[in-house]
């Protein structure tokens, strides 16, 4: 019996373990941290052996194959030892792909992945397609397949997941943008990170589809360096395109398979420049599948925004509170600040991933009246923005950040949580950060 070891017992790892068990493998799960109660019960209910608080190398190096959770870096000694021993190390998505007959729409990019993934799934569900949204959002791909296969999967895939995909293939691949992020995992080399994102099109064939942003210079350079044989459809908000999607006269136009789709941007549920890109990408993917125009239009009109992404929380005595906890990098925070129309009290900070904040300085000077630093080490934020705003306050919790921002605010201001950083210094994840922020706002 083939022996599978799963490293990491989060959503991805436990999903892979359950699928492996159902397929008859000998499965062992190892997590160096403490396993969440929810996942402990899943492992127990499926009679899967596990350990927590350590990695027992003797058990792990005895594997035929290792499924690594995306949060575990390739550079740690354990992973290096596995590779020295010639034991294959793969991602949960690679493993799950072996057991599905369903086709895939796969979405990556530095920003907008979750929104585009959820929006694409929403359109397909409205059209009656047998579809499941999974991957880096919601349930893991493996957990879904362990329960039931589907005709289509819409998968959000992060760069960390892409790094350990080998035979996986996207039927439709979407690359939204590439801006500096997670550089600490890529030897602080932007080119390494960019190449990781381009793995979304690995193994694509002539009958597959690649949807990409033509306005992104990094993507354009990457395309010029590759010999692409699949059907390529660009999207742009800066210029007209013969095929693909673009913005013109406040309308989005999608030309695919010699059929045109037109919709006014004021009808879109998701407003803002970044969301025009997301709406174009989702609309194009579904029009490739020839989903009826009325289903596409209705879905783009009634879609509910993703939690923690520019999420309106409430208005307290004329001060608006917005939760953009999912903004874990500089470019994402740039889009959030760019979309603000009121004076901003900006809550920023967390685990810095090698951030370069300089691109935010013009927006901060123009829109931000005060900065609340919510992180364990805020020296860099003080240094970069110290001359751009008069008030910078350090806090140690979400509730303290909310109280400080409320005291600094006045009628007509907006408090924006858009951290530009990872959450792991003070929170379990960006969801935990967003939930604590919202809870603190409601307690005002």
Short mmCIF file of C-alpha atoms in Angstrom, two decimals:
data_model
loop_
_atom_site.label_atom_id
_atom_site.label_comp_id
_atom_site.label_asym_id
_atom_site.label_seq_id
_atom_site.Cartn_x
_atom_site.Cartn_y
_atom_site.Cartn_z
CA UNK A 1 0.00 0.00 0.00
CA UNK A 2 1.40 3.39 -1.02
CA UNK A 3 2.27 5.57 2.00
CA UNK A 4 1.21 9.22 1.87
CA UNK A 5 2.46 11.75 4.43
CA UNK A 6 0.67 15.08 4.67
CA UNK A 7 2.56 18.02 6.17
CA UNK A 8 0.25 20.61 7.72
CA UNK A 9 -3.24 19.98 9.08
CA UNK A 10 -5.14 23.01 7.86
CA UNK A 11 -7.87 23.08 5.19
CA UNK A 12 -5.52 21.97 2.42
CA UNK A 13 -3.71 19.23 4.35
CA UNK A 14 -6.75 17.67 6.00
CA UNK A 15 -8.65 17.71 2.69
CA UNK A 16 -5.75 15.86 1.04
CA UNK A 17 -5.57 13.36 3.93
CA UNK A 18 -9.29 12.55 3.72
CA UNK A 19 -9.11 12.07 -0.05
CA UNK A 20 -6.00 9.87 0.25
CA UNK A 21 -7.68 7.74 2.90
CA UNK A 22 -10.80 7.32 0.75
CA UNK A 23 -8.61 6.23 -2.16
CA UNK A 24 -7.04 3.46 -0.06
CA UNK A 25 -3.65 4.95 0.82
CA UNK A 26 -1.84 4.55 4.14
CA UNK A 27 -2.02 8.14 5.45
CA UNK A 28 -0.11 9.99 8.17
CA UNK A 29 -0.56 13.71 8.95
CA UNK A 30 2.15 15.77 10.68
CA UNK A 31 1.70 19.34 11.90
CA UNK A 32 4.42 21.23 13.74
CA UNK A 33 1.80 23.45 15.38
CA UNK A 34 -1.39 22.70 17.29
CA UNK A 35 -4.20 21.37 15.09
CA UNK A 36 -7.51 23.24 15.08
CA UNK A 37 -10.37 21.38 16.82
CA UNK A 38 -12.40 21.35 13.61
CA UNK A 39 -9.66 19.48 11.75
CA UNK A 40 -8.85 17.19 14.69
CA UNK A 41 -12.41 15.86 14.55
CA UNK A 42 -12.21 15.32 10.77
CA UNK A 43 -8.98 13.32 11.17
CA UNK A 44 -10.45 11.26 14.01
CA UNK A 45 -13.74 10.61 12.20
CA UNK A 46 -11.80 9.33 9.19
CA UNK A 47 -9.45 7.21 11.33
CA UNK A 48 -6.36 9.05 10.05
CA UNK A 49 -3.14 8.85 12.08
CA UNK A 50 -1.63 12.21 12.96
CA UNK A 51 0.83 14.05 15.17
CA UNK A 52 0.90 17.67 16.29
CA UNK A 53 3.53 19.92 17.85
CA UNK A 54 6.37 18.21 15.95
CA UNK A 55 7.57 16.66 12.69
CA UNK A 56 8.88 13.11 13.25
CA UNK A 57 11.41 12.75 10.44
CA UNK A 58 11.54 8.97 10.76
CA UNK A 59 7.81 8.77 9.96
CA UNK A 60 7.97 11.44 7.25
CA UNK A 61 11.07 10.18 5.42
CA UNK A 62 9.38 6.78 5.18
CA UNK A 63 6.77 8.20 2.78
CA UNK A 64 6.29 7.21 -0.86
CA UNK A 65 4.96 10.72 -1.51
CA UNK A 66 4.53 13.87 0.59
CA UNK A 67 1.72 16.38 0.22
CA UNK A 68 2.93 19.72 1.60
CA UNK A 69 0.62 22.47 2.81
CA UNK A 70 1.33 25.70 0.87
CA UNK A 71 2.27 27.63 4.02
CA UNK A 72 5.37 25.47 4.56
CA UNK A 73 8.40 26.98 2.72
CA UNK A 74 10.41 24.78 0.34
CA UNK A 75 13.61 26.03 1.97
CA UNK A 76 13.18 24.35 5.38
CA UNK A 77 15.52 21.45 6.24
CA UNK A 78 12.75 18.83 6.26
CA UNK A 79 11.68 19.58 2.69
CA UNK A 80 15.31 19.64 1.53
CA UNK A 81 15.87 16.23 3.16
CA UNK A 82 12.82 14.81 1.40
CA UNK A 83 14.15 15.99 -1.94
CA UNK A 84 17.62 14.55 -1.18
CA UNK A 85 15.93 11.21 -0.46
CA UNK A 86 14.11 11.46 -3.81
CA UNK A 87 10.66 11.48 -2.17
CA UNK A 88 8.21 13.46 -4.34
CA UNK A 89 6.79 16.59 -2.65
CA UNK A 90 3.56 17.88 -4.19
CA UNK A 91 0.69 20.25 -3.42
CA UNK A 92 -2.79 19.14 -2.41
CA UNK A 93 -4.15 20.53 -5.71
CA UNK A 94 -1.76 18.31 -7.69
CA UNK A 95 -2.90 15.28 -5.67
CA UNK A 96 -6.62 16.06 -5.98
CA UNK A 97 -6.35 16.60 -9.74
CA UNK A 98 -5.54 12.89 -10.22
CA UNK A 99 -8.97 11.87 -8.96
CA UNK A 100 -11.24 14.34 -10.77
CA UNK A 101 -12.82 14.12 -14.20
CA UNK A 102 -14.03 17.71 -13.85
CA UNK A 103 -12.62 20.59 -15.86
CA UNK A 104 -10.97 23.61 -14.24
CA UNK A 105 -10.98 27.40 -14.36
CA UNK A 106 -7.88 28.42 -12.39
CA UNK A 107 -7.29 31.96 -11.15
CA UNK A 108 -4.11 33.51 -9.81
CA UNK A 109 -2.59 36.97 -9.43
CA UNK A 110 -1.26 39.18 -6.66
CA UNK A 111 -4.65 40.81 -6.15
CA UNK A 112 -8.30 40.10 -6.97
CA UNK A 113 -8.03 36.29 -6.94
CA UNK A 114 -10.79 35.63 -4.43
CA UNK A 115 -13.23 38.14 -5.91
CA UNK A 116 -12.70 36.83 -9.45
CA UNK A 117 -12.96 33.21 -8.31
CA UNK A 118 -16.20 33.80 -6.39
CA UNK A 119 -17.66 35.91 -9.20
CA UNK A 120 -16.86 33.28 -11.85
CA UNK A 121 -18.44 30.59 -9.69
CA UNK A 122 -21.49 32.80 -9.14
CA UNK A 123 -22.05 33.20 -12.89
CA UNK A 124 -21.73 29.47 -13.55
CA UNK A 125 -24.02 28.55 -10.66
CA UNK A 126 -26.66 30.99 -11.90
CA UNK A 127 -26.41 29.37 -15.34
CA UNK A 128 -27.10 25.94 -13.82
CA UNK A 129 -23.61 24.50 -14.34
CA UNK A 130 -22.47 21.71 -11.97
CA UNK A 131 -19.65 23.77 -10.46
CA UNK A 132 -17.71 23.99 -7.19
CA UNK A 133 -15.57 26.93 -6.02
CA UNK A 134 -12.49 25.71 -4.14
CA UNK A 135 -8.72 25.98 -3.73
CA UNK A 136 -7.28 28.89 -1.79
CA UNK A 137 -10.82 30.05 -0.93
CA UNK A 138 -13.47 28.08 0.96
CA UNK A 139 -13.03 24.31 0.84
CA UNK A 140 -9.88 22.71 -0.48
CA UNK A 141 -10.01 21.07 -3.92
CA UNK A 142 -9.20 17.68 -2.34
CA UNK A 143 -11.95 17.97 0.30
CA UNK A 144 -14.49 18.71 -2.45
CA UNK A 145 -13.43 15.71 -4.54
CA UNK A 146 -13.47 13.46 -1.46
CA UNK A 147 -17.17 14.32 -1.16
CA UNK A 148 -18.21 14.51 -4.80
CA UNK A 149 -16.70 15.21 -8.20
CA UNK A 150 -18.17 18.01 -10.33
CA UNK A 151 -18.25 18.96 -14.02
CA UNK A 152 -16.35 22.20 -13.31
CA UNK A 153 -14.13 23.53 -10.54
CA UNK A 154 -13.29 27.22 -10.21
CA UNK A 155 -10.01 27.24 -8.27
CA UNK A 156 -8.21 30.13 -6.65
CA UNK A 157 -4.52 29.14 -6.69
CA UNK A 158 -1.79 31.00 -4.82
CA UNK A 159 1.86 31.18 -5.85
CA UNK A 160 2.74 28.86 -2.95
CA UNK A 161 0.36 26.25 -4.34
CA UNK A 162 1.62 26.73 -7.89
CA UNK A 163 5.20 26.04 -6.78
CA UNK A 164 4.47 22.35 -6.20
CA UNK A 165 2.22 21.62 -9.18
CA UNK A 166 3.80 19.37 -11.80
CA UNK A 167 1.22 17.55 -13.94
CA UNK A 168 -1.81 19.67 -13.07
CA UNK A 169 -3.43 21.48 -15.99
CA UNK A 170 -5.94 24.33 -16.11
CA UNK A 171 -8.52 24.16 -18.89
CA UNK A 172 -8.97 27.92 -18.50
CA UNK A 173 -6.19 29.86 -16.73
CA UNK A 174 -6.61 33.45 -15.55
CA UNK A 175 -3.64 35.64 -14.60
CA UNK A 176 -4.92 38.93 -13.16
CA UNK A 177 -1.75 40.85 -12.27
CA UNK A 178 1.75 40.43 -10.88
CA UNK A 179 3.01 42.92 -8.30
CA UNK A 180 5.60 42.37 -5.54
CA UNK A 181 4.29 40.06 -2.81
CA UNK A 182 5.65 37.23 -0.63
CA UNK A 183 9.19 38.13 -1.74
CA UNK A 184 10.50 36.67 1.51
CA UNK A 185 9.55 33.24 0.10
CA UNK A 186 11.32 33.91 -3.22
CA UNK A 187 14.81 34.96 -2.08
CA UNK A 188 13.63 38.58 -2.42
CA UNK A 189 13.73 38.11 -6.21
CA UNK A 190 10.65 39.50 -7.96
CA UNK A 191 11.44 37.44 -11.08
CA UNK A 192 11.16 34.22 -9.03
CA UNK A 193 7.73 35.27 -7.81
CA UNK A 194 6.61 36.27 -11.34
CA UNK A 195 7.76 32.92 -12.76
CA UNK A 196 5.78 31.19 -10.02
CA UNK A 197 2.60 32.98 -11.13
CA UNK A 198 3.17 31.89 -14.74
CA UNK A 199 3.07 28.24 -13.62
CA UNK A 200 -0.73 28.66 -13.89
CA UNK A 201 -0.35 27.92 -17.63
CA UNK A 202 2.01 24.95 -17.26
CA UNK A 203 0.92 21.91 -19.30
CA UNK A 204 -1.75 23.83 -21.21
CA UNK A 205 -2.40 22.54 -24.72
CA UNK A 206 -3.68 24.05 -27.95
CA UNK A 207 -7.34 23.57 -26.97
CA UNK A 208 -6.97 25.34 -23.60
CA UNK A 209 -7.45 29.02 -22.76
CA UNK A 210 -5.30 31.69 -21.13
CA UNK A 211 -6.95 34.95 -19.99
CA UNK A 212 -4.53 37.67 -18.89
CA UNK A 213 -4.25 41.39 -18.15
CA UNK A 214 -2.73 43.22 -21.10
CA UNK A 215 -2.18 46.33 -18.94
CA UNK A 216 0.31 44.57 -16.68
CA UNK A 217 3.89 45.09 -17.95
CA UNK A 218 5.24 42.10 -15.99
CA UNK A 219 2.66 39.80 -17.59
CA UNK A 220 3.38 41.24 -21.04
CA UNK A 221 7.11 40.61 -20.59
CA UNK A 222 6.42 37.07 -19.38
CA UNK A 223 4.27 36.34 -22.42
CA UNK A 224 6.95 37.61 -24.79
CA UNK A 225 9.43 35.21 -23.15
CA UNK A 226 7.20 32.17 -23.69
CA UNK A 227 5.99 30.23 -26.70
CA UNK A 228 2.26 30.01 -26.03
CA UNK A 229 0.20 27.48 -27.99
CA UNK A 230 -3.12 27.82 -26.15
CA UNK A 231 -5.93 30.25 -27.03
CA UNK A 232 -4.89 33.60 -25.51
CA UNK A 233 -7.44 36.28 -24.58
CA UNK A 234 -6.19 39.57 -23.08
CA UNK A 235 -8.23 42.14 -21.17
CA UNK A 236 -7.55 45.85 -20.74
CA UNK A 237 -9.12 49.04 -19.41
CA UNK A 238 -6.64 51.20 -21.35
CA UNK A 239 -7.08 50.16 -24.98
CA UNK A 240 -9.41 48.45 -27.40
CA UNK A 241 -8.73 44.82 -28.26
CA UNK A 242 -9.88 42.84 -31.30
CA UNK A 243 -10.38 39.71 -29.21
CA UNK A 244 -10.77 39.54 -25.43
CA UNK A 245 -12.26 42.16 -23.12
CA UNK A 246 -11.81 45.91 -22.72
CA UNK A 247 -13.30 49.13 -21.37
CA UNK A 248 -14.61 51.85 -23.70
CA UNK A 249 -16.92 54.78 -22.98
CA UNK A 250 -17.82 53.41 -19.53
CA UNK A 251 -18.79 50.06 -21.01
CA UNK A 252 -17.10 46.68 -20.77
CA UNK A 253 -16.97 44.84 -24.09
CA UNK A 254 -16.10 41.16 -24.44
CA UNK A 255 -15.38 39.73 -27.89
CA UNK A 256 -15.01 35.95 -27.83
CA UNK A 257 -15.92 33.36 -30.49
CA UNK A 258 -17.02 36.24 -32.76
CA UNK A 259 -19.78 37.13 -30.30
CA UNK A 260 -19.89 40.44 -28.43
CA UNK A 261 -21.04 41.10 -24.87
CA UNK A 262 -21.59 44.72 -23.73
CA UNK A 263 -22.44 46.07 -20.27
CA UNK A 264 -22.30 49.52 -18.67
CA UNK A 265 -19.88 49.72 -15.73
CA UNK A 266 -22.47 51.49 -13.57
CA UNK A 267 -24.48 48.24 -13.64
CA UNK A 268 -21.62 46.25 -12.13
CA UNK A 269 -22.13 45.12 -8.55
CA UNK A 270 -18.40 45.64 -7.92
CA UNK A 271 -17.29 49.23 -8.41
CA UNK A 272 -13.75 50.60 -8.74
CA UNK A 273 -11.03 50.29 -11.34
CA UNK A 274 -9.67 47.00 -9.94
CA UNK A 275 -13.12 45.44 -10.06
CA UNK A 276 -13.53 46.28 -13.75
CA UNK A 277 -10.52 44.00 -14.31
CA UNK A 278 -12.07 41.29 -12.13
CA UNK A 279 -15.44 41.56 -13.88
CA UNK A 280 -13.81 41.40 -17.32
CA UNK A 281 -11.84 38.27 -16.40
CA UNK A 282 -14.89 36.48 -14.97
CA UNK A 283 -17.09 37.52 -17.87
CA UNK A 284 -14.53 36.30 -20.40
CA UNK A 285 -14.09 32.89 -18.73
CA UNK A 286 -17.82 32.27 -18.74
CA UNK A 287 -18.32 33.56 -22.29
CA UNK A 288 -15.63 31.09 -23.44
CA UNK A 289 -18.02 28.43 -22.11
CA UNK A 290 -20.79 30.16 -24.07
CA UNK A 291 -22.80 30.96 -20.94
CA UNK A 292 -25.81 33.00 -22.02
CA UNK A 293 -25.32 36.76 -21.98
CA UNK A 294 -28.32 37.38 -19.71
CA UNK A 295 -26.91 35.03 -17.05
CA UNK A 296 -23.54 36.81 -17.22
CA UNK A 297 -25.10 40.28 -17.02
CA UNK A 298 -27.45 39.38 -14.17
CA UNK A 299 -24.60 37.79 -12.19
CA UNK A 300 -22.27 40.76 -12.68
CA UNK A 301 -25.12 42.97 -11.43
CA UNK A 302 -26.22 41.08 -8.31
CA UNK A 303 -22.93 39.63 -7.01
CA UNK A 304 -22.31 40.26 -3.31
CA UNK A 305 -18.80 41.44 -2.46
CA UNK A 306 -16.34 39.08 -0.79
CA UNK A 307 -15.98 39.37 3.00
CA UNK A 308 -12.84 41.25 4.11
CA UNK A 309 -12.41 42.87 0.67
CA UNK A 310 -13.45 46.56 0.87
CA UNK A 311 -16.37 45.38 2.99
CA UNK A 312 -18.58 48.14 4.38
CA UNK A 313 -19.04 47.48 8.11
CA UNK A 314 -21.14 50.35 9.45
CA UNK A 315 -21.36 54.10 10.04
CA UNK A 316 -20.81 55.33 13.61
CA UNK A 317 -21.73 59.00 14.22
CA UNK A 318 -20.90 59.90 10.63
CA UNK A 319 -17.62 57.93 10.50
CA UNK A 320 -17.63 55.07 7.99
CA UNK A 321 -15.73 51.83 8.75
CA UNK A 322 -14.42 49.59 5.94
CA UNK A 323 -12.86 46.15 6.39
CA UNK A 324 -10.22 45.40 3.75
CA UNK A 325 -8.29 42.89 5.88
CA UNK A 326 -7.67 40.77 2.77
CA UNK A 327 -5.31 43.50 1.53
CA UNK A 328 -2.15 41.63 2.52
CA UNK A 329 0.17 43.40 0.08
CA UNK A 330 1.03 46.92 -1.02
CA UNK A 331 -0.72 46.81 -4.37
CA UNK A 332 -3.97 45.68 -2.78
CA UNK A 333 -3.81 48.54 -0.27
CA UNK A 334 -3.08 50.91 -3.19
CA UNK A 335 -6.35 49.93 -4.88
CA UNK A 336 -8.23 50.40 -1.60
CA UNK A 337 -6.79 53.87 -0.97
CA UNK A 338 -7.28 54.84 -4.60
CA UNK A 339 -11.01 54.05 -4.36
CA UNK A 340 -11.59 56.21 -1.24
CA UNK A 341 -13.48 59.49 -1.75
CA UNK A 342 -13.48 60.73 1.90
CA UNK A 343 -10.64 61.69 4.28
CA UNK A 344 -9.04 58.42 5.42
CA UNK A 345 -7.85 57.16 8.78
CA UNK A 346 -5.77 54.23 7.59
CA UNK A 347 -5.13 51.15 9.74
CA UNK A 348 -2.00 49.50 8.33
CA UNK A 349 0.71 47.06 9.39
CA UNK A 350 1.36 43.44 10.31
CA UNK A 351 3.97 40.95 9.20
CA UNK A 352 6.03 42.73 6.56
CA UNK A 353 6.90 40.51 3.58
CA UNK A 354 9.67 42.73 2.22
CA UNK A 355 7.20 45.51 1.36
CA UNK A 356 8.14 48.59 -0.64
CA UNK A 357 5.62 51.23 0.45
CA UNK A 358 6.94 54.02 -1.78
CA UNK A 359 4.17 53.67 -4.39
CA UNK A 360 1.62 54.55 -1.68
CA UNK A 361 3.19 57.88 -0.70
CA UNK A 362 1.33 60.06 -3.27
CA UNK A 363 -2.04 58.52 -2.30
CA UNK A 364 -1.29 58.85 1.41
CA UNK A 365 -0.40 62.54 0.98
CA UNK A 366 -3.59 63.10 -0.99
CA UNK A 367 -6.11 61.08 1.03
CA UNK A 368 -4.86 60.02 4.48
CA UNK A 369 -5.23 62.28 7.53
CA UNK A 370 -3.92 59.79 10.12
CA UNK A 371 -2.26 56.36 10.24
CA UNK A 372 -2.89 53.68 12.86
CA UNK A 373 -0.07 51.11 12.94
CA UNK A 374 -1.29 47.65 13.95
CA UNK A 375 1.71 45.35 14.01
CA UNK A 376 4.57 44.15 16.16
CA UNK A 377 7.19 46.14 14.24
CA UNK A 378 6.08 49.47 12.77
CA UNK A 379 9.43 51.24 12.28
CA UNK A 380 9.30 50.95 8.48
CA UNK A 381 5.81 52.48 8.27
CA UNK A 382 6.88 55.41 10.48
CA UNK A 383 9.97 55.96 8.35
CA UNK A 384 8.16 55.87 4.99
CA UNK A 385 5.06 57.91 5.90
CA UNK A 386 6.37 60.09 8.74
CA UNK A 387 6.61 63.16 6.50
CA UNK A 388 3.32 62.50 4.66
CA UNK A 389 0.88 62.55 7.59
CA UNK A 390 0.86 64.48 10.86
CA UNK A 391 -0.52 61.70 13.05
CA UNK A 392 0.84 58.13 13.31
CA UNK A 393 -0.33 56.02 16.25
CA UNK A 394 0.91 52.56 17.32
CA UNK A 395 -1.60 50.06 18.73
CA UNK A 396 -1.45 46.45 19.92
CA UNK A 397 -4.87 45.05 18.99
CA UNK A 398 -7.80 45.43 16.61
CA UNK A 399 -9.98 46.90 19.37
CA UNK A 400 -7.30 49.49 20.20
CA UNK A 401 -6.98 50.34 16.50
CA UNK A 402 -10.73 50.89 16.20
CA UNK A 403 -10.95 53.02 19.38
CA UNK A 404 -7.98 55.17 18.31
CA UNK A 405 -9.34 55.68 14.79
CA UNK A 406 -12.77 56.60 16.16
CA UNK A 407 -11.25 59.22 18.49
CA UNK A 408 -9.24 60.69 15.62
CA UNK A 409 -12.19 60.70 13.23
CA UNK A 410 -14.93 63.19 12.63
CA UNK A 411 -18.13 63.43 10.59
CA UNK A 412 -17.42 62.55 6.95
CA UNK A 413 -14.24 60.54 7.57
CA UNK A 414 -13.66 56.89 6.67
CA UNK A 415 -11.69 54.39 8.74
CA UNK A 416 -10.03 51.92 6.37
CA UNK A 417 -8.45 48.68 7.58
CA UNK A 418 -6.21 47.85 4.62
CA UNK A 419 -3.04 46.48 6.23
CA UNK A 420 -0.75 45.88 3.21
CA UNK A 421 0.82 43.13 5.34
CA UNK A 422 0.25 39.55 6.40
CA UNK A 423 -1.61 39.01 9.66
CA UNK A 424 0.45 36.30 11.32
CA UNK A 425 2.25 38.51 13.84
CA UNK A 426 -0.97 39.23 15.79
CA UNK A 427 -3.77 37.15 14.26
CA UNK A 428 -4.46 33.61 13.04
CA UNK A 429 -5.07 34.86 9.47
CA UNK A 430 -6.57 37.80 7.60
CA UNK A 431 -10.11 36.51 8.35
CA UNK A 432 -9.41 36.58 12.09
CA UNK A 433 -8.03 40.11 11.72
CA UNK A 434 -11.12 41.22 9.81
CA UNK A 435 -13.54 39.60 12.25
CA UNK A 436 -11.81 41.21 15.25
CA UNK A 437 -11.94 44.58 13.49
CA UNK A 438 -15.67 44.25 12.75
CA UNK A 439 -16.42 43.09 16.28
CA UNK A 440 -14.56 46.10 17.73
CA UNK A 441 -16.47 48.49 15.43
CA UNK A 442 -19.80 47.04 16.55
CA UNK A 443 -18.80 47.58 20.19
CA UNK A 444 -18.28 51.33 19.72
#
